[in-house]
């Protein structure tokens, strides 16, 4: 089959008056081929009209393709079983020529971006070996559209809180922000609408305004628009995750950051440079970060339980025991949990990244061992009165409250009554003796006081003057004289 260029040359030479022999000799073709082209008078290559063996079975092929769920191999097997002698390449060529089971190919587009014009952000689920088990994690990534600088991290879930934390960390890594951030139509950022009509959530719009960029969503079904970041997920899945094991979330994100540092310095064939070299050109076009970047956080209000903990996402964080029963403000950041009572911070803990019924405890939040849950009580009124009347018995009072048999209030009341009713010296002497022998029975203490009073204050004179009627005993008995001791005969006369 002569190509179209040779046919066009034959027609031009014939128009110049060249003979068939001269044309055939010049183009090194047969004279019959030259005559055939001149007879047709056109340089167009004629199409061969060959009979197609599968054309008669076209309707059957369409039916089998629906029944076999689009499998050309199964359709060919069924046709062969039915007696159609047709090779598999001939069958697939017939389907391609007639558009059976084929979608017409569309030309691929190309997006060109100026430095600092756009960055693309998206998330994708991946299975990661984390902490000895295979976990389904959310991989969040950000790519600069011009230089292809990559940054990604792993999260157990991806909410607006995690989105703001990731973007803040990515902006710090890139030391700048592009003008627009392209996203898919995710509910994390989108309030309503899709594509150009997308309206972001006010919370995320305020976050973007703080850094000086705007969110933009691509049209539904137009995934090629975010091809910069979509292609990176396959790169991460095949280039970073295979064979890697991570001890915890911090280890996974630390290795991801180190891997980004390495791949951003590798040359890319389609760029004819490394992303780091192109980033050196793009960095001046990026918008500068604010002087102060507030840390993203969530605010909760929690009641301190009877064990001295506040609960956040099933995890419990300790607080000082003085705040038991109070309602406190709990601020959750990316890596910390800050507990405040009004404007003052009373506790700071490392944040447990995922729910797991963990107990995060600080020993300083509990009293020393042995003091437990005891609280300092105000002294009893009776104790205060006793300390004013008898300040010398402080040690005895402390021991009485610990080892006394009576209830503390009753014991203090009884001792206060004794202090008010009995003289000071006998009472102090009795208390000193009782403290020496460890006697805390107030009934026995009172008998000791009375015995001391009897020997000190109530002694009768040993003799009486007969001439003094005032000294006579009132009960009619005769008192013994000093010269004569009391008789031992108990009223009997001596012999």
CSV table of C-alpha atoms in Angstrom, one decimal:
chain,number,residue,atom,x,y,z
A,1,UNK,CA,0.0,0.0,0.0
A,2,UNK,CA,1.5,3.2,-1.2
A,3,UNK,CA,1.7,6.0,1.4
A,4,UNK,CA,-0.1,9.2,0.8
A,5,UNK,CA,3.1,11.2,0.2
A,6,UNK,CA,4.2,9.0,-2.7
A,7,UNK,CA,0.7,9.3,-4.3
A,8,UNK,CA,0.8,13.1,-4.0
A,9,UNK,CA,4.3,13.1,-5.7
A,10,UNK,CA,2.9,11.0,-8.6
A,11,UNK,CA,0.2,13.4,-9.2
A,12,UNK,CA,2.6,16.4,-9.1
A,13,UNK,CA,5.0,14.8,-11.5
A,14,UNK,CA,2.2,13.8,-13.9
A,15,UNK,CA,1.0,17.5,-13.8
A,16,UNK,CA,4.5,18.5,-14.9
A,17,UNK,CA,4.2,16.4,-18.1
A,18,UNK,CA,6.3,13.4,-16.9
A,19,UNK,CA,5.6,10.0,-18.4
A,20,UNK,CA,4.4,7.0,-16.5
A,21,UNK,CA,7.8,5.3,-17.0
A,22,UNK,CA,9.7,8.3,-15.8
A,23,UNK,CA,7.5,8.6,-12.7
A,24,UNK,CA,7.9,4.9,-11.9
A,25,UNK,CA,11.7,5.1,-12.3
A,26,UNK,CA,11.9,8.3,-10.2
A,27,UNK,CA,9.8,7.0,-7.3
A,28,UNK,CA,11.0,3.4,-7.7
A,29,UNK,CA,7.5,2.0,-8.0
A,30,UNK,CA,5.8,-0.1,-10.6
A,31,UNK,CA,4.2,1.4,-13.6
A,32,UNK,CA,0.9,-0.3,-12.8
A,33,UNK,CA,0.8,1.4,-9.4
A,34,UNK,CA,1.4,4.8,-11.1
A,35,UNK,CA,-1.4,4.1,-13.6
A,36,UNK,CA,-3.7,3.1,-10.7
A,37,UNK,CA,-3.0,6.4,-8.8
A,38,UNK,CA,-3.4,8.5,-11.9
A,39,UNK,CA,-6.6,6.7,-12.7
A,40,UNK,CA,-8.0,7.5,-9.3
A,41,UNK,CA,-6.8,11.1,-9.5
A,42,UNK,CA,-6.6,11.4,-5.7
A,43,UNK,CA,-3.7,11.1,-3.2
A,44,UNK,CA,-6.0,9.6,-0.5
A,45,UNK,CA,-5.2,6.1,0.5
A,46,UNK,CA,-8.1,3.8,-0.3
A,47,UNK,CA,-9.6,1.7,2.5
A,48,UNK,CA,-9.6,-2.0,2.1
A,49,UNK,CA,-13.1,-3.5,2.2
A,50,UNK,CA,-12.6,-6.9,3.8
A,51,UNK,CA,-15.5,-9.0,5.0
A,52,UNK,CA,-15.6,-9.3,8.9
A,53,UNK,CA,-16.5,-12.7,10.2
A,54,UNK,CA,-17.8,-11.3,13.5
A,55,UNK,CA,-20.1,-8.7,11.9
A,56,UNK,CA,-23.0,-11.2,11.7
A,57,UNK,CA,-22.7,-11.9,15.4
A,58,UNK,CA,-22.6,-8.2,16.5
A,59,UNK,CA,-26.0,-8.3,18.4
A,60,UNK,CA,-25.0,-11.5,20.1
A,61,UNK,CA,-21.7,-10.0,21.2
A,62,UNK,CA,-23.5,-7.0,22.7
A,63,UNK,CA,-25.8,-9.4,24.6
A,64,UNK,CA,-23.0,-11.5,25.9
A,65,UNK,CA,-21.0,-8.5,26.9
A,66,UNK,CA,-23.9,-7.4,29.2
A,67,UNK,CA,-24.3,-10.9,30.7
A,68,UNK,CA,-20.6,-11.3,31.3
A,69,UNK,CA,-20.3,-8.0,33.0
A,70,UNK,CA,-18.0,-6.5,30.4
A,71,UNK,CA,-15.4,-9.3,30.3
A,72,UNK,CA,-14.1,-9.7,26.7
A,73,UNK,CA,-12.4,-13.0,27.6
A,74,UNK,CA,-15.6,-14.5,28.8
A,75,UNK,CA,-17.5,-13.3,25.7
A,76,UNK,CA,-14.8,-14.9,23.4
A,77,UNK,CA,-15.2,-18.2,25.3
A,78,UNK,CA,-18.9,-18.2,24.8
A,79,UNK,CA,-18.5,-17.4,21.1
A,80,UNK,CA,-16.0,-20.1,20.7
A,81,UNK,CA,-18.3,-22.6,22.4
A,82,UNK,CA,-21.1,-21.5,20.0
A,83,UNK,CA,-18.9,-22.4,17.0
A,84,UNK,CA,-17.5,-19.1,15.9
A,85,UNK,CA,-13.8,-19.7,14.8
A,86,UNK,CA,-12.3,-16.3,15.7
A,87,UNK,CA,-9.0,-15.6,17.4
A,88,UNK,CA,-9.1,-13.4,20.5
A,89,UNK,CA,-6.9,-10.6,19.0
A,90,UNK,CA,-9.3,-10.5,15.9
A,91,UNK,CA,-12.3,-10.4,18.3
A,92,UNK,CA,-10.9,-7.5,20.3
A,93,UNK,CA,-9.9,-5.6,17.1
A,94,UNK,CA,-13.4,-6.0,15.8
A,95,UNK,CA,-14.8,-4.6,19.1
A,96,UNK,CA,-12.4,-1.6,19.0
A,97,UNK,CA,-13.3,-0.8,15.4
A,98,UNK,CA,-17.0,-0.8,16.1
A,99,UNK,CA,-16.8,0.8,19.5
A,100,UNK,CA,-18.1,-2.2,21.4
A,101,UNK,CA,-17.3,-2.0,25.1
A,102,UNK,CA,-14.9,0.9,24.5
A,103,UNK,CA,-15.0,4.5,25.5
A,104,UNK,CA,-13.5,7.0,23.1
A,105,UNK,CA,-10.2,8.2,24.5
A,106,UNK,CA,-10.1,11.8,25.6
A,107,UNK,CA,-7.0,14.0,25.3
A,108,UNK,CA,-5.3,14.6,28.7
A,109,UNK,CA,-5.1,18.2,29.8
A,110,UNK,CA,-2.2,20.1,31.3
A,111,UNK,CA,-2.3,22.6,34.1
A,112,UNK,CA,0.5,25.2,34.4
A,113,UNK,CA,0.9,27.3,37.5
A,114,UNK,CA,3.0,30.3,38.3
A,115,UNK,CA,5.2,30.3,41.4
A,116,UNK,CA,3.2,30.8,44.6
A,117,UNK,CA,-0.1,30.6,42.8
A,118,UNK,CA,-1.6,27.4,44.1
A,119,UNK,CA,-1.2,24.6,46.7
A,120,UNK,CA,-3.2,21.4,46.8
A,121,UNK,CA,-4.4,19.6,49.9
A,122,UNK,CA,-6.2,16.2,50.2
A,123,UNK,CA,-6.5,13.1,52.5
A,124,UNK,CA,-6.5,9.4,51.7
A,125,UNK,CA,-6.9,6.3,53.9
A,126,UNK,CA,-3.9,3.9,54.1
A,127,UNK,CA,-3.1,0.7,56.1
A,128,UNK,CA,-0.1,1.3,58.3
A,129,UNK,CA,1.8,-1.0,60.7
A,130,UNK,CA,1.5,1.0,63.9
A,131,UNK,CA,2.3,-0.3,67.3
A,132,UNK,CA,2.5,-3.9,66.3
A,133,UNK,CA,-0.9,-4.0,64.5
A,134,UNK,CA,-2.1,-2.9,61.1
A,135,UNK,CA,-4.2,0.3,61.4
A,136,UNK,CA,-6.3,2.3,59.0
A,137,UNK,CA,-5.0,5.8,59.1
A,138,UNK,CA,-5.8,9.1,57.3
A,139,UNK,CA,-2.9,10.5,55.3
A,140,UNK,CA,-3.0,14.2,54.9
A,141,UNK,CA,-0.7,15.8,52.3
A,142,UNK,CA,0.0,19.2,50.9
A,143,UNK,CA,1.8,19.9,47.6
A,144,UNK,CA,2.9,23.1,46.0
A,145,UNK,CA,1.6,23.1,42.4
A,146,UNK,CA,4.7,24.8,40.9
A,147,UNK,CA,7.7,23.2,42.7
A,148,UNK,CA,6.0,20.0,43.7
A,149,UNK,CA,7.3,20.3,47.3
A,150,UNK,CA,5.6,17.6,49.4
A,151,UNK,CA,4.6,17.4,53.0
A,152,UNK,CA,2.3,14.7,54.6
A,153,UNK,CA,1.4,13.4,58.1
A,154,UNK,CA,-0.7,10.6,59.6
A,155,UNK,CA,-3.8,11.0,61.8
A,156,UNK,CA,-6.3,8.5,63.3
A,157,UNK,CA,-9.2,10.7,62.2
A,158,UNK,CA,-9.4,14.0,60.3
A,159,UNK,CA,-11.7,16.7,61.5
A,160,UNK,CA,-11.5,20.5,61.2
A,161,UNK,CA,-9.2,20.5,64.3
A,162,UNK,CA,-6.8,18.1,62.7
A,163,UNK,CA,-7.1,20.0,59.4
A,164,UNK,CA,-6.1,23.3,60.9
A,165,UNK,CA,-3.2,21.6,62.8
A,166,UNK,CA,-1.9,19.9,59.7
A,167,UNK,CA,-2.1,23.0,57.5
A,168,UNK,CA,-0.3,25.1,60.2
A,169,UNK,CA,2.5,22.5,60.4
A,170,UNK,CA,2.7,22.4,56.6
A,171,UNK,CA,2.9,26.2,56.3
A,172,UNK,CA,5.7,26.2,58.9
A,173,UNK,CA,7.5,23.4,56.9
A,174,UNK,CA,7.2,25.5,53.7
A,175,UNK,CA,7.8,28.8,55.4
A,176,UNK,CA,5.1,30.4,53.4
A,177,UNK,CA,1.6,30.1,51.9
A,178,UNK,CA,0.4,30.1,48.3
A,179,UNK,CA,-2.5,32.3,47.1
A,180,UNK,CA,-5.1,29.5,46.9
A,181,UNK,CA,-5.5,26.0,48.4
A,182,UNK,CA,-7.3,23.6,46.1
A,183,UNK,CA,-9.4,20.9,47.9
A,184,UNK,CA,-11.9,18.3,47.0
A,185,UNK,CA,-15.5,18.8,48.1
A,186,UNK,CA,-15.0,17.6,51.6
A,187,UNK,CA,-17.3,18.5,54.5
A,188,UNK,CA,-14.2,19.3,56.6
A,189,UNK,CA,-13.9,22.6,54.7
A,190,UNK,CA,-17.1,23.0,52.6
A,191,UNK,CA,-20.2,24.4,54.1
A,192,UNK,CA,-22.3,24.2,51.0
A,193,UNK,CA,-21.9,24.2,47.2
A,194,UNK,CA,-19.3,22.5,44.9
A,195,UNK,CA,-16.6,23.7,42.6
A,196,UNK,CA,-16.6,27.4,42.0
A,197,UNK,CA,-19.8,27.8,44.0
A,198,UNK,CA,-18.2,26.3,47.1
A,199,UNK,CA,-18.7,28.2,50.3
A,200,UNK,CA,-16.3,27.3,53.2
A,201,UNK,CA,-17.2,26.9,56.8
A,202,UNK,CA,-16.8,30.2,58.7
A,203,UNK,CA,-14.3,28.6,61.0
A,204,UNK,CA,-12.1,27.5,58.1
A,205,UNK,CA,-12.6,30.8,56.2
A,206,UNK,CA,-11.3,32.6,59.3
A,207,UNK,CA,-8.3,30.3,59.4
A,208,UNK,CA,-7.5,30.9,55.8
A,209,UNK,CA,-7.9,34.7,56.3
A,210,UNK,CA,-5.4,34.6,59.1
A,211,UNK,CA,-2.7,33.2,56.8
A,212,UNK,CA,-3.8,35.2,53.7
A,213,UNK,CA,-5.1,32.5,51.3
A,214,UNK,CA,-8.4,31.2,50.0
A,215,UNK,CA,-9.9,27.8,49.7
A,216,UNK,CA,-11.0,26.6,46.3
A,217,UNK,CA,-12.7,23.3,45.3
A,218,UNK,CA,-12.6,21.5,42.0
A,219,UNK,CA,-15.7,20.5,40.1
A,220,UNK,CA,-17.3,17.2,41.0
A,221,UNK,CA,-15.7,14.4,39.0
A,222,UNK,CA,-12.8,16.5,37.9
A,223,UNK,CA,-10.1,14.7,39.9
A,224,UNK,CA,-7.5,15.6,37.3
A,225,UNK,CA,-7.7,19.2,38.5
A,226,UNK,CA,-6.0,18.1,41.8
A,227,UNK,CA,-3.6,15.7,40.1
A,228,UNK,CA,-0.6,17.2,41.9
A,229,UNK,CA,-1.7,15.9,45.3
A,230,UNK,CA,-3.6,12.8,44.0
A,231,UNK,CA,-0.4,11.5,42.3
A,232,UNK,CA,1.5,11.8,45.6
A,233,UNK,CA,-0.7,9.4,47.4
A,234,UNK,CA,0.3,6.6,45.1
A,235,UNK,CA,3.9,7.7,45.5
A,236,UNK,CA,3.5,7.5,49.3
A,237,UNK,CA,1.8,4.1,49.1
A,238,UNK,CA,4.5,2.5,47.0
A,239,UNK,CA,7.6,4.5,48.0
A,240,UNK,CA,7.2,5.1,51.7
A,241,UNK,CA,4.9,2.6,53.4
A,242,UNK,CA,6.1,-0.8,52.2
A,243,UNK,CA,8.3,-2.5,54.8
A,244,UNK,CA,8.1,0.3,57.4
A,245,UNK,CA,7.0,-0.3,61.0
A,246,UNK,CA,6.1,2.5,63.4
A,247,UNK,CA,6.0,2.4,67.2
A,248,UNK,CA,3.5,5.2,67.7
A,249,UNK,CA,2.0,8.2,66.0
A,250,UNK,CA,4.9,10.4,66.8
A,251,UNK,CA,7.4,8.0,65.2
A,252,UNK,CA,5.2,7.6,62.1
A,253,UNK,CA,5.0,11.4,61.6
A,254,UNK,CA,8.7,11.9,62.4
A,255,UNK,CA,9.7,9.4,59.7
A,256,UNK,CA,7.2,10.9,57.2
A,257,UNK,CA,8.8,14.3,57.7
A,258,UNK,CA,12.3,12.9,57.2
A,259,UNK,CA,11.2,11.1,54.1
A,260,UNK,CA,9.8,14.4,52.7
A,261,UNK,CA,13.1,16.0,53.2
A,262,UNK,CA,14.8,13.3,51.1
A,263,UNK,CA,12.3,13.1,48.2
A,264,UNK,CA,12.2,16.9,47.9
A,265,UNK,CA,15.9,16.8,47.0
A,266,UNK,CA,15.6,14.1,44.3
A,267,UNK,CA,15.5,15.2,40.7
A,268,UNK,CA,12.2,14.6,38.8
A,269,UNK,CA,12.3,13.6,35.2
A,270,UNK,CA,9.4,15.7,34.1
A,271,UNK,CA,10.7,18.8,35.9
A,272,UNK,CA,14.3,18.4,34.8
A,273,UNK,CA,15.2,19.6,38.3
A,274,UNK,CA,14.6,18.8,42.0
A,275,UNK,CA,11.6,20.2,43.9
A,276,UNK,CA,14.0,21.9,46.3
A,277,UNK,CA,15.6,23.8,43.4
A,278,UNK,CA,12.3,25.0,42.1
A,279,UNK,CA,11.2,25.9,45.6
A,280,UNK,CA,14.1,28.3,45.8
A,281,UNK,CA,12.5,30.1,42.9
A,282,UNK,CA,9.0,29.8,44.3
A,283,UNK,CA,9.7,30.8,47.9
A,284,UNK,CA,9.9,34.6,47.2
A,285,UNK,CA,6.5,34.4,45.6
A,286,UNK,CA,4.9,32.8,48.7
A,287,UNK,CA,3.0,34.9,51.2
A,288,UNK,CA,4.9,35.4,54.5
A,289,UNK,CA,3.6,33.7,57.6
A,290,UNK,CA,2.2,35.9,60.4
A,291,UNK,CA,4.6,37.0,63.2
A,292,UNK,CA,2.6,35.1,65.7
A,293,UNK,CA,0.8,31.8,64.7
A,294,UNK,CA,-1.8,30.7,67.3
A,295,UNK,CA,-1.8,27.0,68.1
A,296,UNK,CA,-5.1,25.4,66.9
A,297,UNK,CA,-7.1,24.1,69.9
A,298,UNK,CA,-10.5,22.9,71.0
A,299,UNK,CA,-12.2,24.2,74.2
A,300,UNK,CA,-14.2,21.8,76.4
A,301,UNK,CA,-15.9,22.2,79.8
A,302,UNK,CA,-15.5,19.3,82.2
A,303,UNK,CA,-16.5,18.5,85.8
A,304,UNK,CA,-13.8,17.0,87.9
A,305,UNK,CA,-14.9,13.6,89.2
A,306,UNK,CA,-14.5,12.2,92.7
A,307,UNK,CA,-11.2,10.6,91.8
A,308,UNK,CA,-9.7,13.9,90.7
A,309,UNK,CA,-9.8,13.3,86.9
A,310,UNK,CA,-11.4,15.0,83.9
A,311,UNK,CA,-12.5,12.9,80.9
A,312,UNK,CA,-11.7,13.8,77.3
A,313,UNK,CA,-12.4,11.4,74.5
A,314,UNK,CA,-12.6,8.5,77.0
A,315,UNK,CA,-9.1,9.4,78.3
A,316,UNK,CA,-8.7,10.7,81.8
A,317,UNK,CA,-6.4,13.5,82.9
A,318,UNK,CA,-5.5,14.2,86.6
A,319,UNK,CA,-6.0,17.5,88.4
A,320,UNK,CA,-5.1,18.6,91.9
A,321,UNK,CA,-7.5,17.2,94.5
A,322,UNK,CA,-8.5,20.7,95.6
A,323,UNK,CA,-10.6,21.0,92.4
A,324,UNK,CA,-12.7,17.9,92.9
A,325,UNK,CA,-16.3,18.7,92.1
A,326,UNK,CA,-15.5,21.9,90.2
A,327,UNK,CA,-16.2,22.7,86.6
A,328,UNK,CA,-13.0,23.5,84.7
A,329,UNK,CA,-12.0,24.6,81.2
A,330,UNK,CA,-10.0,22.0,79.2
A,331,UNK,CA,-8.1,23.2,76.1
A,332,UNK,CA,-7.1,20.5,73.7
A,333,UNK,CA,-4.1,21.2,71.3
A,334,UNK,CA,-2.3,19.0,68.9
A,335,UNK,CA,0.0,17.5,71.5
A,336,UNK,CA,-1.1,18.9,74.9
A,337,UNK,CA,-4.2,19.1,77.2
A,338,UNK,CA,-4.3,22.3,79.2
A,339,UNK,CA,-6.6,22.5,82.2
A,340,UNK,CA,-7.5,25.9,83.6
A,341,UNK,CA,-9.5,27.3,86.5
A,342,UNK,CA,-10.5,30.7,85.2
A,343,UNK,CA,-7.5,32.5,83.7
A,344,UNK,CA,-4.9,30.3,85.5
A,345,UNK,CA,-3.5,27.0,84.3
A,346,UNK,CA,-3.6,24.3,86.9
A,347,UNK,CA,-2.4,21.3,84.9
A,348,UNK,CA,-0.8,20.4,81.6
A,349,UNK,CA,-0.6,16.9,80.2
A,350,UNK,CA,0.6,15.3,77.0
A,351,UNK,CA,-2.4,14.6,74.8
A,352,UNK,CA,-3.4,11.0,74.0
A,353,UNK,CA,-3.9,11.2,70.3
A,354,UNK,CA,-6.8,8.6,70.0
A,355,UNK,CA,-9.5,7.4,72.4
A,356,UNK,CA,-8.3,4.4,74.5
A,357,UNK,CA,-9.4,4.8,78.1
A,358,UNK,CA,-5.9,6.0,79.1
A,359,UNK,CA,-5.1,7.5,82.5
A,360,UNK,CA,-2.7,10.4,82.3
A,361,UNK,CA,-1.5,11.1,85.9
A,362,UNK,CA,0.9,13.5,87.7
A,363,UNK,CA,2.1,12.6,91.2
A,364,UNK,CA,2.1,16.2,92.2
A,365,UNK,CA,-1.7,16.3,92.0
A,366,UNK,CA,-2.0,13.9,94.9
A,367,UNK,CA,-1.2,14.5,98.6
A,368,UNK,CA,1.7,12.6,100.2
A,369,UNK,CA,1.1,9.0,101.1
A,370,UNK,CA,-0.7,8.5,104.4
A,371,UNK,CA,-2.6,11.8,104.1
A,372,UNK,CA,-4.8,10.4,101.4
A,373,UNK,CA,-8.1,12.1,101.0
A,374,UNK,CA,-8.0,13.8,104.5
A,375,UNK,CA,-8.8,17.4,104.5
A,376,UNK,CA,-7.8,19.9,107.1
A,377,UNK,CA,-10.8,20.7,109.4
A,378,UNK,CA,-11.3,23.7,111.5
A,379,UNK,CA,-10.6,23.1,115.2
A,380,UNK,CA,-13.5,22.4,117.5
A,381,UNK,CA,-14.8,25.3,119.6
A,382,UNK,CA,-14.2,23.2,122.7
A,383,UNK,CA,-10.6,22.6,121.6
A,384,UNK,CA,-10.0,26.3,121.1
A,385,UNK,CA,-11.4,27.1,124.6
A,386,UNK,CA,-9.2,24.4,126.2
A,387,UNK,CA,-6.1,25.8,124.5
A,388,UNK,CA,-6.9,29.3,125.8
A,389,UNK,CA,-7.5,28.0,129.4
A,390,UNK,CA,-4.7,25.4,129.5
A,391,UNK,CA,-2.1,26.0,126.8
A,392,UNK,CA,0.2,23.5,128.5
A,393,UNK,CA,-1.9,20.5,127.4
A,394,UNK,CA,-1.6,20.8,123.6
A,395,UNK,CA,0.2,17.5,123.3
A,396,UNK,CA,-2.3,15.7,125.5
A,397,UNK,CA,-5.2,17.1,123.4
A,398,UNK,CA,-3.6,15.8,120.2
A,399,UNK,CA,-3.1,12.4,121.7
A,400,UNK,CA,-6.7,12.4,123.2
A,401,UNK,CA,-8.2,13.0,119.7
A,402,UNK,CA,-6.3,10.1,118.3
A,403,UNK,CA,-6.6,7.5,121.1
A,404,UNK,CA,-9.5,8.6,123.2
A,405,UNK,CA,-12.4,6.1,123.8
A,406,UNK,CA,-15.1,8.7,123.5
A,407,UNK,CA,-16.1,10.6,120.5
A,408,UNK,CA,-13.8,13.6,120.0
A,409,UNK,CA,-16.5,16.2,120.6
A,410,UNK,CA,-17.8,14.5,123.8
A,411,UNK,CA,-14.2,14.1,125.1
A,412,UNK,CA,-13.4,17.7,124.5
A,413,UNK,CA,-16.6,18.8,126.1
A,414,UNK,CA,-15.9,16.7,129.2
A,415,UNK,CA,-12.3,17.9,129.5
A,416,UNK,CA,-13.5,21.6,129.1
A,417,UNK,CA,-16.0,21.1,131.9
A,418,UNK,CA,-13.3,19.8,134.2
A,419,UNK,CA,-11.1,22.7,133.3
A,420,UNK,CA,-13.9,25.1,134.2
A,421,UNK,CA,-14.9,23.4,137.5
A,422,UNK,CA,-11.6,22.2,139.1
A,423,UNK,CA,-8.6,24.2,140.2
A,424,UNK,CA,-5.8,24.6,137.7
A,425,UNK,CA,-2.9,23.0,139.6
A,426,UNK,CA,-4.6,19.7,140.5
A,427,UNK,CA,-6.0,19.4,137.0
A,428,UNK,CA,-2.6,20.0,135.3
A,429,UNK,CA,-0.9,17.6,137.7
A,430,UNK,CA,-3.4,14.9,136.9
A,431,UNK,CA,-3.2,15.5,133.2
A,432,UNK,CA,0.7,15.4,133.4
A,433,UNK,CA,0.5,12.0,135.2
A,434,UNK,CA,-2.1,10.7,132.7
A,435,UNK,CA,0.0,11.7,129.7
A,436,UNK,CA,3.1,10.1,131.3
A,437,UNK,CA,1.3,6.7,131.6
A,438,UNK,CA,-0.8,7.0,128.4
A,439,UNK,CA,-4.1,7.3,130.2
A,440,UNK,CA,-6.9,8.8,128.1
A,441,UNK,CA,-9.9,7.6,130.0
A,442,UNK,CA,-11.5,10.9,131.2
A,443,UNK,CA,-13.4,9.1,133.9
A,444,UNK,CA,-10.3,7.9,135.6
A,445,UNK,CA,-8.6,11.3,134.9
A,446,UNK,CA,-11.4,13.0,136.8
A,447,UNK,CA,-11.1,10.6,139.8
A,448,UNK,CA,-7.3,11.4,139.8
A,449,UNK,CA,-8.2,15.1,140.0
A,450,UNK,CA,-10.7,14.6,142.8
A,451,UNK,CA,-8.1,12.5,144.8
A,452,UNK,CA,-5.7,15.3,144.4
A,453,UNK,CA,-8.2,17.8,145.6
A,454,UNK,CA,-9.1,15.7,148.6
A,455,UNK,CA,-5.5,15.5,149.8
A,456,UNK,CA,-4.8,19.2,149.2
A,457,UNK,CA,-7.9,21.2,149.9
A,458,UNK,CA,-10.0,19.1,152.2
A,459,UNK,CA,-7.6,18.1,155.1
A,460,UNK,CA,-9.3,18.3,158.7
A,461,UNK,CA,-7.3,19.7,161.7
A,462,UNK,CA,-5.6,17.0,163.9
A,463,UNK,CA,-6.7,18.7,167.3
A,464,UNK,CA,-9.4,21.1,168.6
A,465,UNK,CA,-9.3,23.5,171.6
A,466,UNK,CA,-11.9,22.4,174.3
A,467,UNK,CA,-12.6,26.0,175.3
A,468,UNK,CA,-13.6,27.1,171.8
A,469,UNK,CA,-17.1,26.1,171.1
A,470,UNK,CA,-16.7,27.0,167.4
A,471,UNK,CA,-14.2,24.2,167.0
A,472,UNK,CA,-16.5,21.5,168.3
A,473,UNK,CA,-17.5,19.0,165.8
A,474,UNK,CA,-21.1,19.4,164.6
A,475,UNK,CA,-21.9,15.8,164.5
A,476,UNK,CA,-21.6,15.3,168.3
A,477,UNK,CA,-18.3,13.4,168.2
A,478,UNK,CA,-15.3,14.3,170.4
A,479,UNK,CA,-12.1,15.2,168.5
A,480,UNK,CA,-8.9,13.6,169.5
A,481,UNK,CA,-6.3,15.7,171.3
A,482,UNK,CA,-2.9,16.1,169.9
A,483,UNK,CA,-1.3,14.4,172.9
A,484,UNK,CA,-3.6,11.4,172.5
A,485,UNK,CA,-3.7,9.8,169.1
A,486,UNK,CA,-7.0,8.3,168.0
A,487,UNK,CA,-7.9,5.1,169.8
A,488,UNK,CA,-7.5,1.9,167.9
A,489,UNK,CA,-10.4,0.3,169.9
A,490,UNK,CA,-13.1,1.9,167.8
A,491,UNK,CA,-15.1,3.3,170.8
A,492,UNK,CA,-14.3,0.6,173.4
A,493,UNK,CA,-12.7,1.6,176.8
A,494,UNK,CA,-9.2,0.5,177.3
A,495,UNK,CA,-8.7,-2.3,179.8
